PDB file of C-alpha atoms in Angstrom:
ATOM      1  CA  MET A1170      50.563  79.702 -43.487  1.00 50.00           C
ATOM      2  CA  ASP A1171      51.597  78.055 -46.740  1.00 56.00           C
ATOM      3  CA  TRP A1172      53.007  74.551 -46.466  1.00 53.00           C
ATOM      4  CA  PRO A1173      51.984  71.117 -47.679  1.00 55.00           C
ATOM      5  CA  SER A1174      48.877  70.140 -45.735  1.00 57.00           C
ATOM      6  CA  GLN A1175      50.133  66.578 -45.392  1.00 61.00           C
ATOM      7  CA  SER A1176      53.580  67.537 -44.112  1.00 67.00           C
ATOM      8  CA  PRO A1177      54.694  64.974 -41.499  1.00 67.00           C
ATOM      9  CA  ASP A1178      56.868  67.707 -39.966  1.00 64.00           C
ATOM     10  CA  ALA A1179      53.680  69.421 -38.820  1.00 75.00           C
ATOM     11  CA  LYS A1180      52.279  66.310 -37.151  1.00 80.00           C
ATOM     12  CA  PRO A1181      53.822  65.393 -33.814  1.00 84.00           C
ATOM     13  CA  ILE A1182      51.935  62.082 -33.850  1.00 87.00           C
ATOM     14  CA  GLU A1183      54.359  60.947 -36.570  1.00 86.00           C
ATOM     15  CA  ASN A1184      57.087  61.016 -33.906  1.00 88.00           C
ATOM     16  CA  VAL A1185      54.944  58.752 -31.728  1.00 93.00           C
ATOM     17  CA  TRP A1186      54.385  56.270 -34.572  1.00 92.00           C
ATOM     18  CA  ALA A1187      58.129  56.194 -35.296  1.00 91.00           C
ATOM     19  CA  LEU A1188      58.917  55.556 -31.626  1.00 94.00           C
ATOM     20  CA  MET A1189      56.306  52.797 -31.433  1.00 94.00           C
ATOM     21  CA  LYS A1190      57.680  51.186 -34.587  1.00 95.00           C
ATOM     22  CA  GLN A1191      61.167  51.300 -33.075  1.00 95.00           C
ATOM     23  CA  LYS A1192      59.941  49.660 -29.861  1.00 95.00           C
ATOM     24  CA  LEU A1193      58.158  46.931 -31.868  1.00 95.00           C
ATOM     25  CA  GLN A1194      61.250  46.035 -33.909  1.00 94.00           C
ATOM     26  CA  GLY A1195      62.609  42.629 -33.077  1.00 91.00           C
ATOM     27  CA  LYS A1196      59.479  41.483 -31.237  1.00 91.00           C
ATOM     28  CA  ARG A1197      58.108  38.170 -32.432  1.00 91.00           C
ATOM     29  CA  LEU A1198      54.384  38.682 -32.884  1.00 92.00           C
ATOM     30  CA  HIS A1199      52.239  35.809 -34.074  1.00 93.00           C
ATOM     31  CA  SER A1200      48.847  37.425 -34.420  1.00 96.00           C
ATOM     32  CA  VAL A1201      47.053  40.701 -34.974  1.00 96.00           C
ATOM     33  CA  LYS A1202      45.806  40.461 -31.403  1.00 96.00           C
ATOM     34  CA  GLY A1203      49.394  40.162 -30.163  1.00 95.00           C
ATOM     35  CA  LEU A1204      50.408  43.181 -32.212  1.00 95.00           C
ATOM     36  CA  SER A1205      47.430  45.122 -30.917  1.00 95.00           C
ATOM     37  CA  ASN A1206      48.325  44.237 -27.318  1.00 95.00           C
ATOM     38  CA  GLN A1207      51.938  45.328 -27.814  1.00 95.00           C
ATOM     39  CA  ILE A1208      50.861  48.630 -29.366  1.00 95.00           C
ATOM     40  CA  ARG A1209      48.529  49.305 -26.441  1.00 96.00           C
ATOM     41  CA  GLN A1210      51.249  48.430 -23.938  1.00 95.00           C
ATOM     42  CA  ILE A1211      53.739  50.767 -25.620  1.00 96.00           C
ATOM     43  CA  TRP A1212      51.127  53.546 -25.867  1.00 95.00           C
ATOM     44  CA  ARG A1213      50.323  53.282 -22.149  1.00 96.00           C
ATOM     45  CA  SER A1214      54.021  53.333 -21.250  1.00 96.00           C
ATOM     46  CA  LEU A1215      54.677  56.656 -22.990  1.00 95.00           C
ATOM     47  CA  PRO A1216      55.138  59.379 -20.397  1.00 96.00           C
ATOM     48  CA  VAL A1217      52.807  62.366 -20.481  1.00 95.00           C
ATOM     49  CA  SER A1218      55.907  64.563 -20.602  1.00 96.00           C
ATOM     50  CA  TYR A1219      56.730  63.069 -24.028  1.00 94.00           C
ATOM     51  CA  ALA A1220      53.382  64.242 -25.407  1.00 92.00           C
ATOM     52  CA  GLU A1221      53.811  67.623 -23.753  1.00 94.00           C
ATOM     53  CA  ARG A1222      57.221  68.109 -25.373  1.00 93.00           C
ATOM     54  CA  LEU A1223      55.794  67.219 -28.774  1.00 90.00           C
ATOM     55  CA  VAL A1224      52.985  69.745 -28.391  1.00 89.00           C
ATOM     56  CA  GLU A1225      55.372  72.395 -27.082  1.00 91.00           C
ATOM     57  CA  SER A1226      57.552  71.866 -30.165  1.00 88.00           C
ATOM     58  CA  MET A1227      54.802  73.071 -32.527  1.00 86.00           C
ATOM     59  CA  PRO A1228      55.921  76.723 -32.743  1.00 88.00           C
ATOM     60  CA  LYS A1229      59.459  75.633 -33.645  1.00 87.00           C
ATOM     61  CA  ARG A1230      58.108  73.053 -36.118  1.00 84.00           C
ATOM     62  CA  CYS A1231      56.059  75.737 -37.843  1.00 82.00           C
ATOM     63  CA  GLU A1232      59.027  78.119 -37.928  1.00 86.00           C
ATOM     64  CA  ALA A1233      61.219  75.393 -39.466  1.00 83.00           C
ATOM     65  CA  ILE A1234      58.587  74.563 -42.094  1.00 80.00           C
ATOM     66  CA  ILE A1235      58.229  78.237 -43.023  1.00 81.00           C
ATOM     67  CA  ALA A1236      61.993  78.748 -43.089  1.00 85.00           C
ATOM     68  CA  ASN A1237      62.350  75.785 -45.482  1.00 79.00           C
ATOM     69  CA  ALA A1238      59.435  76.887 -47.671  1.00 75.00           C
ATOM     70  CA  GLY A1239      57.526  73.714 -46.829  1.00 71.00           C
ATOM     71  CA  ASP A1240      60.452  71.429 -47.542  1.00 72.00           C
ATOM     72  CA  TRP A1241      61.918  68.787 -45.194  1.00 72.00           C
ATOM     73  CA  THR A1242      62.939  69.769 -41.667  1.00 76.00           C
ATOM     74  CA  HIS A1243      64.756  67.882 -38.928  1.00 72.00           C
ATOM     75  CA  TYR A1244      61.441  67.182 -37.196  1.00 69.00           C
TER      76      TYR A1244
END
């Protein structure tokens, strides 16, 4: 399959990072340790079903990447 190897559309973890960033917005963190604790708390709170949906979306992600010749997709 030809597409950019670094395409974020092909990496469901990018959705997780975006969600975590969204959940961290507006939080007043005063240390790296505080940030680390918040990240861990958010990570643990993510439902398994969220990860399952991301993995299950891979065939559609690949189809969208191919259809757009490796260009941007809505993922």
